[in-house]
């Protein structure tokens, strides 16, 4: 499964943006998809994950209530809607696919190249 995340860019604090993660595989609908982020000098950390059926979504405490993960399997795409953005949300964002809804990045088998999100005035 090849994944590609895109939609990053520069956003002002308090603003919103949506990232997309598209997959090459027609079996994408069967995978759990997670979002992770990595800021300079920091380890890659969990943001959110959505189950294959879309009926369960897990969020990191730092983004819960501000970010929304959703999926459109007809388009082989998972979205990360980011609202009320803060400077500390600045990072490279990655999507990954696996078979468990988990915060553990080691449980994800497929990774896409990241996309940069910069929150700054």
mmCIF file of C-alpha atoms in Angstrom:
data_model
loop_
_atom_site.group_PDB
_atom_site.id
_atom_site.type_symbol
_atom_site.label_atom_id
_atom_site.label_comp_id
_atom_site.label_asym_id
_atom_site.label_seq_id
_atom_site.Cartn_x
_atom_site.Cartn_y
_atom_site.Cartn_z
ATOM 1 C CA UNK A 1 0.000 0.000 0.000
ATOM 2 C CA UNK A 2 1.450 3.327 -1.020
ATOM 3 C CA UNK A 3 0.249 6.353 0.891
ATOM 4 C CA UNK A 4 0.569 10.012 0.117
ATOM 5 C CA UNK A 5 -0.253 12.848 2.482
ATOM 6 C CA UNK A 6 -0.809 16.323 1.125
ATOM 7 C CA UNK A 7 -2.534 19.572 1.935
ATOM 8 C CA UNK A 8 0.018 21.087 4.276
ATOM 9 C CA UNK A 9 1.084 24.688 4.265
ATOM 10 C CA UNK A 10 1.180 27.798 6.400
ATOM 11 C CA UNK A 11 -1.764 28.671 8.624
ATOM 12 C CA UNK A 12 -2.325 31.443 11.122
ATOM 13 C CA UNK A 13 -2.987 30.602 14.778
ATOM 14 C CA UNK A 14 -6.643 29.884 15.292
ATOM 15 C CA UNK A 15 -7.053 28.901 11.680
ATOM 16 C CA UNK A 16 -8.017 25.617 10.058
ATOM 17 C CA UNK A 17 -6.739 23.341 7.356
ATOM 18 C CA UNK A 18 -7.406 19.812 6.158
ATOM 19 C CA UNK A 19 -4.861 17.195 5.213
ATOM 20 C CA UNK A 20 -5.616 14.284 2.924
ATOM 21 C CA UNK A 21 -4.074 10.850 2.781
ATOM 22 C CA UNK A 22 -4.636 8.883 -0.385
ATOM 23 C CA UNK A 23 -3.772 5.250 -1.031
ATOM 24 C CA UNK A 24 -2.865 3.284 -4.109
ATOM 25 C CA UNK A 25 -4.573 0.107 -2.959
ATOM 26 C CA UNK A 26 -8.203 -0.810 -3.531
ATOM 27 C CA UNK A 27 -8.080 -2.672 -0.217
ATOM 28 C CA UNK A 28 -7.473 0.608 1.600
ATOM 29 C CA UNK A 29 -10.958 0.383 3.086
ATOM 30 C CA UNK A 30 -9.823 -2.585 5.210
ATOM 31 C CA UNK A 31 -6.991 -0.726 6.891
ATOM 32 C CA UNK A 32 -6.894 1.358 10.007
ATOM 33 C CA UNK A 33 -5.302 4.707 9.191
ATOM 34 C CA UNK A 34 -3.367 6.764 11.658
ATOM 35 C CA UNK A 35 -1.997 10.288 11.603
ATOM 36 C CA UNK A 36 1.289 11.144 13.264
ATOM 37 C CA UNK A 37 3.392 14.269 13.456
ATOM 38 C CA UNK A 38 6.986 15.164 14.078
ATOM 39 C CA UNK A 39 8.241 18.561 15.106
ATOM 40 C CA UNK A 40 11.915 19.523 14.800
ATOM 41 C CA UNK A 41 13.975 17.842 17.476
ATOM 42 C CA UNK A 42 11.072 15.737 18.688
ATOM 43 C CA UNK A 43 10.006 12.155 18.222
ATOM 44 C CA UNK A 44 7.178 11.268 15.914
ATOM 45 C CA UNK A 45 3.968 11.283 17.910
ATOM 46 C CA UNK A 46 0.408 10.058 17.550
ATOM 47 C CA UNK A 47 -2.325 12.431 16.426
ATOM 48 C CA UNK A 48 -5.348 10.275 15.608
ATOM 49 C CA UNK A 49 -6.488 7.034 14.048
ATOM 50 C CA UNK A 50 -9.669 5.776 12.425
ATOM 51 C CA UNK A 51 -10.912 2.234 12.221
ATOM 52 C CA UNK A 52 -11.568 0.622 8.874
ATOM 53 C CA UNK A 53 -15.327 0.911 9.357
ATOM 54 C CA UNK A 54 -14.955 4.512 10.419
ATOM 55 C CA UNK A 55 -17.010 3.910 13.543
ATOM 56 C CA UNK A 56 -14.173 4.382 15.989
ATOM 57 C CA UNK A 57 -11.690 7.223 16.088
ATOM 58 C CA UNK A 58 -8.898 7.652 18.622
ATOM 59 C CA UNK A 59 -7.267 11.016 19.312
ATOM 60 C CA UNK A 60 -4.266 12.255 21.172
ATOM 61 C CA UNK A 61 -5.313 14.394 24.169
ATOM 62 C CA UNK A 62 -3.505 17.402 22.720
ATOM 63 C CA UNK A 63 -5.744 17.488 19.640
ATOM 64 C CA UNK A 64 -9.023 16.054 20.896
ATOM 65 C CA UNK A 65 -11.841 18.494 20.291
ATOM 66 C CA UNK A 66 -9.828 20.409 17.679
ATOM 67 C CA UNK A 67 -8.917 17.787 15.075
ATOM 68 C CA UNK A 68 -11.239 15.427 13.230
ATOM 69 C CA UNK A 69 -10.232 12.256 11.406
ATOM 70 C CA UNK A 70 -12.619 10.935 8.761
ATOM 71 C CA UNK A 71 -12.465 8.700 5.739
ATOM 72 C CA UNK A 72 -14.025 8.295 2.312
ATOM 73 C CA UNK A 73 -13.214 4.791 1.163
ATOM 74 C CA UNK A 74 -14.823 5.365 -2.213
ATOM 75 C CA UNK A 75 -11.990 7.839 -2.811
ATOM 76 C CA UNK A 76 -9.342 5.799 -0.960
ATOM 77 C CA UNK A 77 -8.804 8.878 1.192
ATOM 78 C CA UNK A 78 -8.556 9.676 4.884
ATOM 79 C CA UNK A 79 -8.764 13.268 6.094
ATOM 80 C CA UNK A 80 -7.348 15.138 9.042
ATOM 81 C CA UNK A 81 -9.338 18.301 9.639
ATOM 82 C CA UNK A 82 -7.383 20.590 11.938
ATOM 83 C CA UNK A 83 -9.155 23.467 13.680
ATOM 84 C CA UNK A 84 -8.120 26.076 16.235
ATOM 85 C CA UNK A 85 -4.526 25.550 15.232
ATOM 86 C CA UNK A 86 -1.745 26.527 17.603
ATOM 87 C CA UNK A 87 1.944 27.200 16.941
ATOM 88 C CA UNK A 88 2.746 23.970 18.759
ATOM 89 C CA UNK A 89 0.852 22.072 16.052
ATOM 90 C CA UNK A 90 3.666 22.947 13.664
ATOM 91 C CA UNK A 91 5.161 19.694 12.415
ATOM 92 C CA UNK A 92 5.500 17.316 9.529
ATOM 93 C CA UNK A 93 2.348 15.243 9.399
ATOM 94 C CA UNK A 94 2.374 11.617 8.272
ATOM 95 C CA UNK A 95 -0.349 9.105 7.566
ATOM 96 C CA UNK A 96 0.101 5.391 8.090
ATOM 97 C CA UNK A 97 -1.943 2.228 7.594
ATOM 98 C CA UNK A 98 -2.155 -0.829 9.790
ATOM 99 C CA UNK A 99 -4.460 -3.346 11.404
ATOM 100 C CA UNK A 100 -4.859 -1.958 14.915
ATOM 101 C CA UNK A 101 -6.345 1.227 16.289
ATOM 102 C CA UNK A 102 -3.395 2.214 18.408
ATOM 103 C CA UNK A 103 -1.155 5.126 19.335
ATOM 104 C CA UNK A 104 1.895 2.920 18.811
ATOM 105 C CA UNK A 105 3.563 3.933 15.560
ATOM 106 C CA UNK A 106 5.368 0.598 15.413
ATOM 107 C CA UNK A 107 2.026 -1.119 14.792
ATOM 108 C CA UNK A 108 1.584 0.624 11.450
ATOM 109 C CA UNK A 109 2.946 -1.193 8.425
ATOM 110 C CA UNK A 110 2.724 1.410 5.670
ATOM 111 C CA UNK A 111 3.769 5.030 5.763
ATOM 112 C CA UNK A 112 3.464 7.918 3.422
ATOM 113 C CA UNK A 113 5.804 10.829 2.983
ATOM 114 C CA UNK A 114 4.929 13.654 5.289
ATOM 115 C CA UNK A 115 3.510 17.059 4.612
ATOM 116 C CA UNK A 116 4.593 20.181 6.479
ATOM 117 C CA UNK A 117 2.113 22.248 8.475
ATOM 118 C CA UNK A 118 3.370 25.532 9.879
ATOM 119 C CA UNK A 119 1.228 27.550 12.276
ATOM 120 C CA UNK A 120 2.550 31.059 12.565
ATOM 121 C CA UNK A 121 1.398 34.644 12.439
#
